[in-house]
Tab-separated table of C-alpha atoms in Angstrom:
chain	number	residue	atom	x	y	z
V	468	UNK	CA	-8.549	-54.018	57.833
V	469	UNK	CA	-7.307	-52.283	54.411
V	470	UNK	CA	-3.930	-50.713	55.002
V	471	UNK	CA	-5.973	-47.764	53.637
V	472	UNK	CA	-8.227	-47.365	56.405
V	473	UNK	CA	-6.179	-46.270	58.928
V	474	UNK	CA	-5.945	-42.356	60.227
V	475	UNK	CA	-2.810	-41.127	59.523
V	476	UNK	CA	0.067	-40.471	60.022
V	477	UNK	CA	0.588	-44.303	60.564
V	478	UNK	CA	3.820	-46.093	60.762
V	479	UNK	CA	3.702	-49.057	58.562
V	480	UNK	CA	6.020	-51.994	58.110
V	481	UNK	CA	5.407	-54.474	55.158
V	482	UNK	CA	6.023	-57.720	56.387
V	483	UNK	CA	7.084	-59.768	53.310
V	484	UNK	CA	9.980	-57.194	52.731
V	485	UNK	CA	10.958	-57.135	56.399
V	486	UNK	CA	11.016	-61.013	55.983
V	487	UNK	CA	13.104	-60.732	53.004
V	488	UNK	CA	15.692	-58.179	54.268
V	489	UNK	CA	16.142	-60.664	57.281
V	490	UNK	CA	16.809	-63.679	54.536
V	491	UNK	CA	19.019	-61.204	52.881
V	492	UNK	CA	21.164	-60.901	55.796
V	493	UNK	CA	21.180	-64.414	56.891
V	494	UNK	CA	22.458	-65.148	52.988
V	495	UNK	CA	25.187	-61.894	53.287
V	496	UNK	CA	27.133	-63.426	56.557
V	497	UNK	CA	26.328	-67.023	55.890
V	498	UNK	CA	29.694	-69.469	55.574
V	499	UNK	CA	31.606	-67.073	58.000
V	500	UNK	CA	32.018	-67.085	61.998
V	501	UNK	CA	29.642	-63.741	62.202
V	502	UNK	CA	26.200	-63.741	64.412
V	503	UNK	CA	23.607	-61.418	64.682
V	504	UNK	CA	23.185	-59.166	67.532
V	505	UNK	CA	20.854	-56.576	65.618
V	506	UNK	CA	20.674	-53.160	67.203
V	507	UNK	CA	17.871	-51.876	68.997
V	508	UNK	CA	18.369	-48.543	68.517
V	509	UNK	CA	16.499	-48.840	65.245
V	510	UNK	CA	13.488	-50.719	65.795
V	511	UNK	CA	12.890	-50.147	69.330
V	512	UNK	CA	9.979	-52.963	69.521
V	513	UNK	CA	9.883	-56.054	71.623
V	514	UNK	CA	8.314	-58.325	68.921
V	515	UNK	CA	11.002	-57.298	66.324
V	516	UNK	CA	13.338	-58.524	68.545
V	517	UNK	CA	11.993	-61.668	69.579
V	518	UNK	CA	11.465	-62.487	65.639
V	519	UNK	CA	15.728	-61.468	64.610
V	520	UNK	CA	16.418	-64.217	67.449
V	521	UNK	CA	14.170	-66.576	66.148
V	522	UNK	CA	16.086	-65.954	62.331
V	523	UNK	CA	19.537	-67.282	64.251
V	524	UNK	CA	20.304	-63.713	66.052
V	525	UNK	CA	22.225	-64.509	69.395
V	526	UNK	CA	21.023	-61.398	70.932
V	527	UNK	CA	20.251	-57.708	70.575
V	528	UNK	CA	22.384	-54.551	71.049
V	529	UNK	CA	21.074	-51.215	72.552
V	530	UNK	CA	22.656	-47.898	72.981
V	531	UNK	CA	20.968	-47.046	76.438
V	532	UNK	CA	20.200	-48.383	79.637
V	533	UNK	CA	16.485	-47.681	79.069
V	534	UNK	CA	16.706	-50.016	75.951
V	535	UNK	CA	18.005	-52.528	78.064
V	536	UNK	CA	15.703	-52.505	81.004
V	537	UNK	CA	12.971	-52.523	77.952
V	538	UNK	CA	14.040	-55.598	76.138
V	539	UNK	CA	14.832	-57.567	79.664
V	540	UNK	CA	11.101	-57.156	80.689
V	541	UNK	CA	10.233	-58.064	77.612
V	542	UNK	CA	12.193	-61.991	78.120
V	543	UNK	CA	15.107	-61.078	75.903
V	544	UNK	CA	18.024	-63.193	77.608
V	545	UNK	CA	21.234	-61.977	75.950
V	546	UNK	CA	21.958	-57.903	75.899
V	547	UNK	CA	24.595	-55.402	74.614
V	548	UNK	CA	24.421	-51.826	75.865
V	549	UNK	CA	27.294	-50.965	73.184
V	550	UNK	CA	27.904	-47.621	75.596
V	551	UNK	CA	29.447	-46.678	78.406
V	552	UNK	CA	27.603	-46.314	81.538
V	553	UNK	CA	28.857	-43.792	84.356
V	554	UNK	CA	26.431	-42.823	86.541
V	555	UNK	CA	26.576	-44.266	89.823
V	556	UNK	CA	22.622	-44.565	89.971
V	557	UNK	CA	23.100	-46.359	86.104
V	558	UNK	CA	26.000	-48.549	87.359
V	559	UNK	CA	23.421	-50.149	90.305
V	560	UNK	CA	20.557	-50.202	87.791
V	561	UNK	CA	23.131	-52.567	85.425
V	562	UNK	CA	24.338	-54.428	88.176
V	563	UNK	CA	20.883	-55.417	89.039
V	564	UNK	CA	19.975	-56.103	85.218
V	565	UNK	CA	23.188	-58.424	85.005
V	566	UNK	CA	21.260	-60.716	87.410
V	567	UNK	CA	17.905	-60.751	85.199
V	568	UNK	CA	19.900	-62.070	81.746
V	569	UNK	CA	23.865	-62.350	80.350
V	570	UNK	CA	24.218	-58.671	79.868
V	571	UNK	CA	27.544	-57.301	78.245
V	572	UNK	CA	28.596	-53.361	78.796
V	573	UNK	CA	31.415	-51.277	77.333
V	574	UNK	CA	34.463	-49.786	78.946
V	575	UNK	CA	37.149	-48.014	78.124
V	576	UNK	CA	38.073	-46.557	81.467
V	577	UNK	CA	39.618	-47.683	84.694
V	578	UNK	CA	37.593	-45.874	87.438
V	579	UNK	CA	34.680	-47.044	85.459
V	580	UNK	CA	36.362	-50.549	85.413
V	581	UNK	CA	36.147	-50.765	89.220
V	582	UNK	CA	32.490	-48.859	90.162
V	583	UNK	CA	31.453	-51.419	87.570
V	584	UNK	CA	33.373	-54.149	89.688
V	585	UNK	CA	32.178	-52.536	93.370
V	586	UNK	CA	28.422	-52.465	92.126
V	587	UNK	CA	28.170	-56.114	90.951
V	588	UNK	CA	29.772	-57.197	93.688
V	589	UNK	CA	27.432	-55.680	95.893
V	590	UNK	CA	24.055	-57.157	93.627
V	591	UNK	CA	26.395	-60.690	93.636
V	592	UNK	CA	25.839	-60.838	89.592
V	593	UNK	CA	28.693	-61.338	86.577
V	594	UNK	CA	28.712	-58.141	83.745
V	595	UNK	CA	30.228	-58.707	80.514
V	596	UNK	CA	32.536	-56.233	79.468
V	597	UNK	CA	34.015	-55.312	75.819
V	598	UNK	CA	36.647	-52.812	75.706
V	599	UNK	CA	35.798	-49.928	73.384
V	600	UNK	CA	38.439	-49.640	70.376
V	601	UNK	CA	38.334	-46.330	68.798
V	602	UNK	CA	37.489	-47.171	65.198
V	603	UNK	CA	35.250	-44.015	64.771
V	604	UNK	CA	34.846	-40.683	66.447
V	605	UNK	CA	33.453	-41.285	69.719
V	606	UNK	CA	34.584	-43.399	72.468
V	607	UNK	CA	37.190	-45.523	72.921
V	608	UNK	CA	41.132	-46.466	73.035
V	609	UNK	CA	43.492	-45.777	70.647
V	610	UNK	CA	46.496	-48.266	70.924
V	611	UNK	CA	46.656	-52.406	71.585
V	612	UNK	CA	48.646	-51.370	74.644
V	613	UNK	CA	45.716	-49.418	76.407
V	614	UNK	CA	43.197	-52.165	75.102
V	615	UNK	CA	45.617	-54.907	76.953
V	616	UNK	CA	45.793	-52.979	79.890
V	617	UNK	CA	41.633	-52.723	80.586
V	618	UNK	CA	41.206	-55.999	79.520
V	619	UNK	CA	44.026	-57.044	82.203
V	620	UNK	CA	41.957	-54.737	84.639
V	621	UNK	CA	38.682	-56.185	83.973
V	622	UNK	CA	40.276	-60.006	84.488
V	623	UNK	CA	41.195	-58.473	88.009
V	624	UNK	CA	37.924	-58.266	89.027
V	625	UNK	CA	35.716	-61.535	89.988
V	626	UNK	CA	32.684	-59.978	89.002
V	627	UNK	CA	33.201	-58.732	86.107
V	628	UNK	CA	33.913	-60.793	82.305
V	629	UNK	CA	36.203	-60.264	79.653
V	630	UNK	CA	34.636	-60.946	76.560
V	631	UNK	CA	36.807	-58.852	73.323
V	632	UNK	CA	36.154	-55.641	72.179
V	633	UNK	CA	33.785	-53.187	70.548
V	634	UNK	CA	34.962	-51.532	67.302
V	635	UNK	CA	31.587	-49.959	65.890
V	636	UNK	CA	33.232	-47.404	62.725
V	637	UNK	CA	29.959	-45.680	62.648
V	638	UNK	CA	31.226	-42.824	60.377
V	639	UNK	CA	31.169	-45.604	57.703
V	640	UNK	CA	27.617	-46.931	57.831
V	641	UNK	CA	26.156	-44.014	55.399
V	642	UNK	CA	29.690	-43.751	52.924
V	643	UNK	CA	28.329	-43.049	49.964
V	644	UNK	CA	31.689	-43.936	47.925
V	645	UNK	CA	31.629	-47.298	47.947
V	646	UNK	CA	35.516	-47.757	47.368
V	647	UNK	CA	36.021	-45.398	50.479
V	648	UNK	CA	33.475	-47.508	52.353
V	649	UNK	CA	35.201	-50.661	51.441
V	650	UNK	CA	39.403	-49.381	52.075
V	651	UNK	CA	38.263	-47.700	55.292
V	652	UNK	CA	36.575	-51.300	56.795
V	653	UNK	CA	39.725	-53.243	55.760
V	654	UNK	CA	42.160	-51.004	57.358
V	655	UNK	CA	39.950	-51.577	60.575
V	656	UNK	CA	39.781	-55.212	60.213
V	657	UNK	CA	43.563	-55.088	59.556
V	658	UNK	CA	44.132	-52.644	62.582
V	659	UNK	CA	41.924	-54.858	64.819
V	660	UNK	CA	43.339	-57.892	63.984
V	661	UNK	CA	46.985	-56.807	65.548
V	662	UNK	CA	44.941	-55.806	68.870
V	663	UNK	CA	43.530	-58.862	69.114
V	664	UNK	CA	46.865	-60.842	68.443
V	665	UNK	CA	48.858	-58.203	71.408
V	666	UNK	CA	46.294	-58.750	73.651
V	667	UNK	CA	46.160	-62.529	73.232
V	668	UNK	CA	50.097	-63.070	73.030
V	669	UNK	CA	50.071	-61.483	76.427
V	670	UNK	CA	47.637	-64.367	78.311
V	671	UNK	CA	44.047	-62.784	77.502
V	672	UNK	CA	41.001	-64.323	75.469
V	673	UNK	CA	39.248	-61.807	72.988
V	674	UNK	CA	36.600	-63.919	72.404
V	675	UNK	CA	34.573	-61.152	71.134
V	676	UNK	CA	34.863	-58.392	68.434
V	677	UNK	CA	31.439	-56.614	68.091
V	678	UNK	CA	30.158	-54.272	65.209
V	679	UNK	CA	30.147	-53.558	61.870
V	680	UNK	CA	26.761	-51.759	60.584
V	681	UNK	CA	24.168	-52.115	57.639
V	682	UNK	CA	26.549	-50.354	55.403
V	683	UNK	CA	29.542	-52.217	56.233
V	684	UNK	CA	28.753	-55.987	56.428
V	685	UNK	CA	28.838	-56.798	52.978
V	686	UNK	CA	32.707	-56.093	53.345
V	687	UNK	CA	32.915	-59.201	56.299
V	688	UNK	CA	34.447	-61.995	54.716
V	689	UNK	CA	35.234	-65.610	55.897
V	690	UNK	CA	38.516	-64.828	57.184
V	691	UNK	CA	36.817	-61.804	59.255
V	692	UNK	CA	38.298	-60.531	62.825
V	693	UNK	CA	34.844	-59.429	63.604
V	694	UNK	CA	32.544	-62.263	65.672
V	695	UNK	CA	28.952	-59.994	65.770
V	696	UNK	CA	27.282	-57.719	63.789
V	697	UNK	CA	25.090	-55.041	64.982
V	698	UNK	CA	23.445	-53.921	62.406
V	699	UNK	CA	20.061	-52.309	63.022
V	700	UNK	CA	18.733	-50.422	60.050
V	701	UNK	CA	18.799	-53.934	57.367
V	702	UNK	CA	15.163	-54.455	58.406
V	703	UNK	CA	13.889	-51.474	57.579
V	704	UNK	CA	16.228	-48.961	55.357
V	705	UNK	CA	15.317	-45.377	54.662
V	706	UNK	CA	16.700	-42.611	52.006
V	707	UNK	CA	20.013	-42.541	53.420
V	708	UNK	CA	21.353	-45.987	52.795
V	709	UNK	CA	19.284	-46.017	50.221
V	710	UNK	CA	21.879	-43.848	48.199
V	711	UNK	CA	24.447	-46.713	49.076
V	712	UNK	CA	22.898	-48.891	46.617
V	713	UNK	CA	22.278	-51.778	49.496
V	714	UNK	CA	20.588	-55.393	48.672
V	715	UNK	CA	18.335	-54.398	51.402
V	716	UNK	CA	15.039	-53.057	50.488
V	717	UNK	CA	12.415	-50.366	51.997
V	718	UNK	CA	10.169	-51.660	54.624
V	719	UNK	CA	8.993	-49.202	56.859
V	720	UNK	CA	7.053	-46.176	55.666
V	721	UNK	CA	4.957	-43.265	56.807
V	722	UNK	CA	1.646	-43.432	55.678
V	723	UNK	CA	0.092	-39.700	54.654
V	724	UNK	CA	-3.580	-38.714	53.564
V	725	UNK	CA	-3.517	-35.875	51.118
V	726	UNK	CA	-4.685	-32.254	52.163
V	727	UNK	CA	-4.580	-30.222	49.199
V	728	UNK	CA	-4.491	-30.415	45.774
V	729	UNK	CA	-3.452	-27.379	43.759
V	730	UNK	CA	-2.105	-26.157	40.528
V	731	UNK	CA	1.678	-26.647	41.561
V	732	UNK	CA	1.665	-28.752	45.110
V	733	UNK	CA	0.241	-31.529	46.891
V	734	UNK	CA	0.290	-31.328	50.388
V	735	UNK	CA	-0.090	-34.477	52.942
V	736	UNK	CA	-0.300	-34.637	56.756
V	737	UNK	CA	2.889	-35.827	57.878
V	738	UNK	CA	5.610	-33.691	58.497
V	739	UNK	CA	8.579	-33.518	60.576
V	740	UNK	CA	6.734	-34.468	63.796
V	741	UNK	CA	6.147	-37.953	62.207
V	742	UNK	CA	9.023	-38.662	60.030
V	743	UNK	CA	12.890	-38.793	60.887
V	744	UNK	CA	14.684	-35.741	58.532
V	745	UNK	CA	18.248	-35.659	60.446
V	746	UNK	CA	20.300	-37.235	57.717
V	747	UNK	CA	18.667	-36.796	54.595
V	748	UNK	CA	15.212	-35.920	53.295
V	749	UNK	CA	12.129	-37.836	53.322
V	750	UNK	CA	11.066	-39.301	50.174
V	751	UNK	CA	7.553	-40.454	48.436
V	752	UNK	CA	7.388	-43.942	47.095
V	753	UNK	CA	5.135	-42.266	43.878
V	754	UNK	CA	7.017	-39.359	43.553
V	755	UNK	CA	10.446	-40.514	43.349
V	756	UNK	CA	13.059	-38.070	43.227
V	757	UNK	CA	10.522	-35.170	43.327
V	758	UNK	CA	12.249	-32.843	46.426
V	759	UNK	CA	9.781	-32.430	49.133
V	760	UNK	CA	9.176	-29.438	51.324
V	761	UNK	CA	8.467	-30.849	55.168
V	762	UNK	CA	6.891	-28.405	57.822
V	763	UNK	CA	6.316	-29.431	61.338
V	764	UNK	CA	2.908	-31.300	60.242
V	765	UNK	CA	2.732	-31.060	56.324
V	766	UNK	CA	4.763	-32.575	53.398
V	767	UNK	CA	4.332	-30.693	49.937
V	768	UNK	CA	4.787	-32.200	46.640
V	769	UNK	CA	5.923	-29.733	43.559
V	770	UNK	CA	3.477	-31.009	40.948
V	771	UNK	CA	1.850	-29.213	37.906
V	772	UNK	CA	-0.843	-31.610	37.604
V	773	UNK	CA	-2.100	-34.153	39.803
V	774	UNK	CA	-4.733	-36.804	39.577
V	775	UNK	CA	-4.685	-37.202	43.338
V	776	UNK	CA	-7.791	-36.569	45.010
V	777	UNK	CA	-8.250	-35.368	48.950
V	778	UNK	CA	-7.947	-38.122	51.196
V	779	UNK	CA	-6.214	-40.452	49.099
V	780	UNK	CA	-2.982	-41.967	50.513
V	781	UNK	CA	0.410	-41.798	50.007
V	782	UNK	CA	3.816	-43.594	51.332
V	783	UNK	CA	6.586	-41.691	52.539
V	784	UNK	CA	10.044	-43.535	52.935
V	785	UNK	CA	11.979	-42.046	56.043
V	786	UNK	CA	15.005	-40.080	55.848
V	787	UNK	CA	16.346	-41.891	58.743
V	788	UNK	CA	14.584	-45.159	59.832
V	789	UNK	CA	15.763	-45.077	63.495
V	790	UNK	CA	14.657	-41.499	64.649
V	791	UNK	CA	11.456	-42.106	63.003
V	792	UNK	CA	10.398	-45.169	64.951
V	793	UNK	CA	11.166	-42.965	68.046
V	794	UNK	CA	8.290	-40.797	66.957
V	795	UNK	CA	5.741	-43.019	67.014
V	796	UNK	CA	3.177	-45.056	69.923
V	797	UNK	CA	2.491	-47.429	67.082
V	798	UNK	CA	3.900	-50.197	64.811
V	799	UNK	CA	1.128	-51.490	62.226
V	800	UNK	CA	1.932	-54.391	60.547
V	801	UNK	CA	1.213	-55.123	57.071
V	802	UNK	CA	1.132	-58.395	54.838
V	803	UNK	CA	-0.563	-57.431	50.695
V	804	UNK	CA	-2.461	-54.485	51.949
V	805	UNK	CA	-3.913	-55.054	55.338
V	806	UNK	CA	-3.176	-54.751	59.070
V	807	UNK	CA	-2.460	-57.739	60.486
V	808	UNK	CA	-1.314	-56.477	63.821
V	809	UNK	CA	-0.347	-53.292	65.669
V	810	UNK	CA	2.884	-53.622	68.369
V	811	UNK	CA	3.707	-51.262	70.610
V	812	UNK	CA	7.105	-49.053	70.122
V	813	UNK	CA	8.054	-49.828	73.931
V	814	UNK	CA	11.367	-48.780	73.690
V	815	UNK	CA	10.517	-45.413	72.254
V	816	UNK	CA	12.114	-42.284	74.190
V	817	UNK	CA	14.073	-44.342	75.980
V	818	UNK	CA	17.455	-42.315	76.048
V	819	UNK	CA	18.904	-42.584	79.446
């Protein structure tokens, strides 16, 4: 079927450039220690994940428990939830899980150190566990001396693993100054480098340092402290990192039938409902840096004259990739022009 057939709005992904930006990555890290452990959080689909292990990727990473217990049952063996997970009813749920695949978690707490320990012990399975390092503004520890002192905790405990730390500097990924971008990642991988050295003078492995984002990677060299990269957004960009000037190119988009064409506007039928707006605006591939006006259900196009004619269609690039494949059922997938296969968003709304 002709891309152009379908109702819209449609989410769209164009599989040579999806195929590209996953070359492009495999080229960026290539001649270093770094893997892949993509992040889930963006692409929410099964099949995408199966494909970025089958490029090299050594697993995925999710920010929820629900994206966990959705890539699991979908056969993926090797899991991040790069959070922390405190709920006694979530604890059980990943003690279970760490008996269905090698599942890593993050800590940065003691109590949490030990319900983590109490539950696995109980379901007779091994967790992973990465210590959180507060490179950004959320969770985390702030010294080498409070990272040694989990990490001794977690070696405590038989049924629980040791594997590094996660330092995800999230306030980073969408730097638009590039020099700013770049002094703020080295000072990390300076800063991380003498918490991995205290913690390993004092008797522990860190066999792990997980992070590092779409914006950020290009700034991993050979000599890097960091061992995985979760990047999520490479695969399928959007306006914001599109500012940062990135070797990775646009490969999801909304797909819009026009409404209305007046004198001064064009209007289309996708509008905030179908297309993620929380960083920065939405953006049509023909109509390049034209500012849009987005209602709940309609986009509108400032135009004096158009040659557009009702029910012609347009592509919109998102404003943020990752929100806008939680909007939709649906991925189509598109090679010159036509569907070659629709996969389900599984992991969509999955936020607990």
């Amino acid at each position: 079927m002709l891309t152009e057939k379908l109702e819209t709005p449609a989410l769209i992904l164009d599989l040579d450039i999806f195929e590209e930006n996953l070359a492009i990555m495999k080229e960026t890290i290539a001649g270093t220690n770094l893997k892949m452990r993509p992040h889930y959080k963006t692409t929410k689909c099964p099949w995408i994940a199966h494909r970025q292990i089958e490029d090299g990727a050594k697993g995925i990473t999710c920010a929820k428990l629900g994206e966990a217990e959705d890539l699991i049952s979908a056969g993926i063996e090797d899991v991040l939830i790069a959070n922390e997970i405190v709920e006694q009813s979530k604890i059980d749920r990943v003690a279970y899980l760490a008996g269905c695949c090698r599942l890593s978690i993050c800590v940065d707490d003691v109590d949490n150190i030990h319900a983590l320990e109490e539950a696995a012990a109980n379901y007779g399975t091994v967790i992973h566990c990465l210590v959180e390092y507060r490179v950004g503004n959320r969770c985390g520890v702030y010294t080498p001396e409070e990272a040694y002192e989990l990490a001794k905790e977690v070696e405590k405990c038989p049924h629980l693993t040791f594997d590094g730390l996660q330092a995800y500097a999230g306030h980073l990924s969408h730097e638009v100054d590039y020099e700013v971008r770049r002094t703020e990642s080295d000072k990390y991988e300076k800063m991380l480098k003498g918490v991995k050295t205290y913690i390993e003078e004092r008797g522990i492995k860190v066999r792990e340092i997980s992070g590092t984002s779409t914006g950020t990677v290009e700034f991993r060299g050979k000599d890097t402290v960091f061992t995985e990269i979760q990047a999520g957004s490479y695969v399928f960009m959007d306006t914001a990192y599109g500012a940062l000037g990135l070797k990775f190119k646009n490969s999801l988009f909304v797909l819009t039938t026009v409404l209305s064409v007046q004198d001064k506007q064009v209007v289309t039928d996708a509008g905030r409902k179908s297309i993620g707006l929380d960083q920065t605006p939405a953006a049509f591939v023909d109509f390049e840096g034209v500012p849009i006006k987005t209602t709940e259900e309609h986009s509108q196009i400032p135009v004096e004259k158009s040659e557009l004619k009702l029910g012609d269609k347009l592509l919109m690039l998102p404003g943020h990739c990752c929100t806008t494949i939680n909007i939709h059922d649906d991925l189509y997938l598109v090679r010159n022009g036509r569907v070659v296969d629709r996969i389900p968003i599984s992991g969509r709304g999955k936020s607990c």
